[in-house]
XYZ file of C-alpha atoms in Angstrom:
336
model
C 0.000 0.000 0.000
C 1.185 3.549 -0.752
C 2.312 6.030 1.896
C -0.837 7.396 3.629
C 0.420 10.969 3.190
C 0.663 10.384 -0.583
C -2.800 8.784 -0.680
C -4.363 11.807 1.047
C -2.142 14.282 -0.801
C -0.943 16.078 2.339
C 2.489 16.836 3.775
C 3.893 15.177 6.875
C 3.442 18.476 8.742
C -0.279 18.675 7.939
C -2.617 19.508 10.798
C -5.529 17.294 11.869
C -7.949 19.735 10.244
C -6.016 19.630 6.942
C -5.991 15.829 6.977
C -9.719 15.661 7.697
C -10.480 18.202 4.958
C -8.382 16.295 2.422
C -10.122 13.039 3.317
C -13.604 14.520 2.914
C -12.808 15.984 -0.500
C -11.279 12.757 -1.778
C -14.030 10.579 -0.280
C -16.621 12.569 -2.196
C -14.549 12.359 -5.380
C -13.584 8.680 -5.139
C -16.762 7.194 -3.696
C -17.838 4.183 -5.812
C -21.377 5.553 -6.092
C -19.905 8.520 -7.993
C -17.712 6.252 -10.159
C -19.974 3.326 -11.016
C -18.309 2.767 -14.399
C -14.815 2.518 -12.881
C -13.999 -1.060 -11.717
C -11.079 0.210 -9.606
C -13.147 2.749 -7.673
C -13.802 0.421 -4.749
C -10.117 -0.404 -4.255
C -9.094 3.273 -4.421
C -11.785 4.182 -1.917
C -10.656 1.372 0.403
C -7.062 2.622 0.155
C -8.248 6.126 1.052
C -10.104 4.834 4.121
C -7.052 2.842 5.244
C -4.828 5.912 4.921
C -7.222 8.060 6.915
C -7.537 5.387 9.591
C -3.796 5.821 10.247
C -3.399 9.588 9.845
C -6.791 10.428 11.340
C -5.853 8.910 14.723
C -3.144 10.709 16.678
C -1.538 7.598 18.197
C -1.451 5.659 14.933
C -0.069 8.654 13.063
C 2.763 9.047 15.593
C 3.538 5.326 15.406
C 3.689 5.512 11.610
C 5.912 8.610 11.664
C 8.298 6.786 14.023
C 8.382 3.811 11.664
C 6.708 1.497 14.174
C 3.807 0.551 11.875
C 3.590 0.341 8.111
C 1.119 1.904 5.675
C -1.394 -0.859 6.460
C -1.160 -0.234 10.206
C 0.831 -3.406 10.870
C 3.817 -3.353 13.261
C 7.290 -3.253 11.756
C 10.145 -5.357 13.197
C 12.686 -2.956 14.677
C 15.685 -5.298 14.556
C 18.505 -5.701 17.067
C 20.090 -2.435 18.129
C 23.605 -3.569 19.141
C 25.831 -0.767 20.327
C 29.315 -2.076 21.195
C 31.098 -0.168 23.966
C 27.902 1.386 25.349
C 26.499 0.910 28.826
C 28.071 0.072 32.181
C 29.024 -3.518 31.382
C 32.148 -2.709 29.425
C 33.003 -2.786 25.750
C 30.868 -5.817 25.030
C 27.604 -4.343 26.351
C 24.846 -3.990 23.750
C 21.313 -2.674 23.535
C 18.332 -4.725 22.418
C 14.865 -3.408 21.539
C 11.767 -5.537 21.800
C 8.230 -4.563 20.894
C 4.710 -5.751 21.601
C 1.430 -5.289 19.783
C -1.475 -6.143 22.002
C -4.684 -4.718 23.469
C -2.754 -1.697 24.800
C -1.434 -0.816 21.348
C 2.169 -0.634 20.179
C 4.838 -0.662 22.931
C 8.592 -0.647 22.623
C 11.161 -1.610 25.291
C 14.956 -1.322 25.393
C 17.056 -4.038 27.131
C 20.764 -4.192 27.980
C 22.853 -7.367 27.701
C 25.678 -8.018 30.160
C 28.388 -9.689 28.101
C 29.539 -10.590 24.641
C 26.658 -11.156 22.280
C 23.143 -11.263 23.773
C 22.140 -12.452 27.241
C 25.695 -12.635 28.684
C 27.047 -15.067 26.100
C 23.793 -16.883 25.215
C 23.477 -18.074 21.666
C 21.618 -16.004 19.087
C 19.089 -18.821 18.669
C 18.354 -18.663 22.419
C 17.525 -14.980 22.082
C 15.135 -15.706 19.254
C 13.520 -18.510 21.232
C 13.109 -16.252 24.257
C 11.615 -13.478 22.095
C 9.061 -15.626 20.348
C 7.937 -17.876 23.185
C 10.829 -20.373 23.563
C 12.514 -21.609 26.776
C 13.742 -18.937 29.157
C 17.434 -19.132 30.073
C 19.313 -17.906 33.147
C 19.837 -19.224 36.629
C 16.948 -20.424 38.722
C 15.040 -17.588 40.334
C 16.409 -14.916 37.983
C 14.393 -13.019 35.374
C 15.417 -13.528 31.776
C 15.993 -10.046 30.268
C 14.663 -11.363 26.963
C 11.187 -12.557 27.890
C 8.788 -13.829 25.257
C 6.874 -10.922 23.764
C 3.084 -10.892 23.617
C 1.951 -9.848 20.161
C -1.733 -10.093 21.179
C -4.567 -11.110 18.882
C -4.140 -10.750 15.146
C -5.615 -7.485 13.811
C -9.020 -7.568 12.174
C -9.706 -6.375 8.659
C -10.619 -2.814 7.739
C -14.119 -1.463 8.354
C -16.121 -0.462 5.278
C -18.227 2.705 5.307
C -21.315 3.365 3.215
C -24.416 5.556 3.276
C -28.102 5.076 2.584
C -31.056 7.456 2.271
C -34.371 6.220 3.616
C -37.875 7.648 3.633
C -39.523 9.063 6.731
C -41.946 6.156 6.646
C -39.024 3.692 6.755
C -37.451 5.644 9.602
C -40.690 5.411 11.562
C -41.636 1.799 10.871
C -38.396 0.115 9.781
C -37.885 -2.076 6.724
C -35.135 -3.485 4.520
C -32.877 -1.833 1.959
C -30.383 -3.222 -0.546
C -27.118 -1.303 -0.105
C -24.147 -1.318 -2.511
C -20.840 -1.223 -0.592
C -17.523 0.320 -1.725
C -15.916 -3.146 -1.718
C -18.343 -4.248 -4.443
C -20.709 -6.259 -2.247
C -24.494 -5.792 -2.184
C -26.248 -6.447 1.127
C -29.851 -6.597 2.269
C -29.810 -4.296 5.298
C -32.494 -4.331 7.969
C -33.615 -0.794 8.862
C -34.735 -0.688 12.517
C -37.630 1.583 13.439
C -36.754 4.892 15.079
C -33.624 5.829 13.110
C -32.768 9.483 12.521
C -30.336 11.229 10.177
C -26.696 10.755 11.145
C -27.151 7.455 12.978
C -25.219 4.379 11.873
C -26.047 0.723 11.302
C -23.170 -1.655 12.100
C -22.944 -5.009 10.316
C -20.315 -7.046 12.135
C -17.949 -9.180 10.106
C -19.114 -7.856 6.724
C -16.092 -5.602 6.071
C -12.644 -6.262 4.628
C -11.003 -9.579 5.603
C -7.984 -9.648 7.933
C -5.820 -12.108 9.905
C -8.020 -11.727 12.979
C -11.322 -11.807 11.109
C -13.261 -9.451 8.853
C -13.956 -5.856 9.812
C -17.417 -4.330 10.090
C -19.652 -2.386 7.729
C -20.771 1.038 9.004
C -23.757 2.489 7.158
C -24.648 6.136 7.846
C -28.363 6.858 7.507
C -29.954 9.987 6.049
C -33.726 10.470 6.314
C -35.140 12.149 3.207
C -37.358 15.213 3.552
C -41.099 14.504 3.551
C -43.530 16.517 1.382
C -45.502 17.825 4.367
C -44.152 16.347 7.642
C -41.103 17.810 9.389
C -39.231 16.006 12.165
C -38.920 17.626 15.588
C -37.140 15.108 17.815
C -39.633 12.270 18.326
C -42.525 14.465 17.167
C -43.745 15.315 13.688
C -45.033 18.737 12.649
C -47.589 19.514 9.968
C -49.103 22.720 8.533
C -52.837 21.946 8.385
C -54.711 24.005 5.741
C -58.323 24.903 6.697
C -60.906 27.057 4.961
C -62.061 30.388 6.331
C -65.504 29.004 7.113
C -64.019 25.948 8.900
C -61.975 28.286 11.084
C -65.012 30.460 11.844
C -67.749 27.842 12.132
C -65.707 24.789 13.143
C -65.928 21.323 11.618
C -64.156 18.003 11.144
C -61.129 17.832 8.863
C -59.018 14.879 7.735
C -55.404 14.950 8.890
C -52.713 12.733 7.272
C -50.493 10.657 9.575
C -47.869 7.967 8.966
C -50.547 5.418 9.896
C -53.231 6.817 7.589
C -55.618 9.775 7.718
C -57.610 10.562 10.879
C -60.389 13.059 11.627
C -59.724 16.132 13.764
C -62.474 18.339 15.200
C -61.765 22.024 14.638
C -63.690 24.107 17.188
C -65.501 27.301 16.075
C -63.505 30.543 16.046
C -60.155 28.809 15.585
C -57.354 31.241 14.825
C -54.560 30.587 12.354
C -51.450 29.318 14.157
C -53.347 27.234 16.702
C -51.641 23.834 17.152
C -53.432 20.560 17.817
C -51.596 17.563 19.292
C -52.381 14.084 17.975
C -50.826 11.774 20.558
C -48.847 8.726 19.469
C -48.781 9.724 15.794
C -45.092 10.688 15.734
C -41.865 8.686 15.629
C -40.715 5.905 17.922
C -39.315 7.379 21.134
C -35.650 6.606 21.698
C -35.312 4.637 24.935
C -39.068 4.303 25.376
C -41.438 6.554 27.317
C -41.138 7.733 30.899
C -43.700 5.097 31.896
C -41.455 2.344 30.507
C -43.362 1.590 27.313
C -40.942 0.110 24.775
C -42.958 1.002 21.672
C -43.929 4.515 22.769
C -44.109 7.134 20.023
C -43.996 10.890 19.819
C -46.910 13.068 18.739
C -48.090 14.813 15.589
C -48.396 18.586 16.006
C -50.809 20.050 13.448
C -50.758 23.847 13.130
C -53.761 25.558 11.527
C -53.136 27.592 8.376
C -56.188 29.418 6.961
C -56.318 29.243 3.165
C -58.556 31.457 1.032
C -60.186 30.131 -2.162
C -58.037 30.155 -5.271
C -58.758 32.829 -7.837
C -60.650 35.040 -5.378
C -64.358 35.201 -4.593
C -66.480 38.311 -5.248
C -69.024 37.452 -2.588
C -66.286 36.946 0.018
C -64.642 40.213 -0.988
C -67.931 42.115 -0.630
C -68.605 40.470 2.736
C -65.152 41.411 4.025
C -65.560 45.012 2.863
C -68.865 45.264 4.725
C -67.294 43.593 7.783
C -64.370 46.048 7.690
C -66.691 49.055 7.504
C -69.253 47.953 10.093
C -67.237 45.738 12.516
C -63.626 46.923 12.530
C -61.201 45.439 15.084
C -57.450 45.569 15.669
C -55.716 42.198 16.228
C -52.347 43.980 16.576
C -53.238 46.287 19.436
C -50.941 44.437 21.826
C -47.976 44.998 19.518
C -48.053 48.781 19.956
């Protein structure tokens, strides 16, 4: 794999913000969905993600800059750092570096040998055996300076990222979607009810293969805008058009919901802007309700909007002129 700095097109002195910005621009440019006719798009996108996984994490970036891990994030063997004449043991003292790669990440340790060669005269093969799990030398009760190193579990494969846009109805009720991944795979993905934009679905073991098992697939969800519902947390909002006579005289109007239309009673003399709450007609509440109901849902908030007839109405105009002249009133008196 190429040098991560070359993949992202940044210098080795680039800041975190510059690295993140470069990744976002390239991810948009190289995403397989934007290059469906290019058979190499998936591999280039995977290489970009691998590079950002190293440079986007402070510890991994430092380890790479020190030469402790390679461009794929795997540890590099540091070799035997013999330094004749160094240390307190005389001219035959030498230094030895060992390293571990385990749950705590990459660690390096420097040891000193006390005589010619390694381990006070021990054979080179003994050192190798002690490093990689062989018999430990030395007198009884003493600690071998070259203990076997714990390399930990083998690293898993790279995670694969993708995105999917779902409808508001799918977000509310759940469903299934077929998603095309950057690695070329197509998966049937179960959409759980109650998702919102920005949340992720994790598919374990569906990512890139690795020595310790395959990575995961992370799918970021975007909920598409609805023609007349807007999302407000767990609630939905709706502008409800009513006629002038319905607002004045009252009446029953049909209100759309995600479960189908319902009837709402509009009381007489209803002003524009009044909001009616239809309980349980919103989205699934995250974490359930305060009473412990697992399938609790938010509400639908319908706000009245008075709509006049299209094209005008001469009789209505004449009535309003008479009303203005004989029954004037000022609804804005409190704004003065």
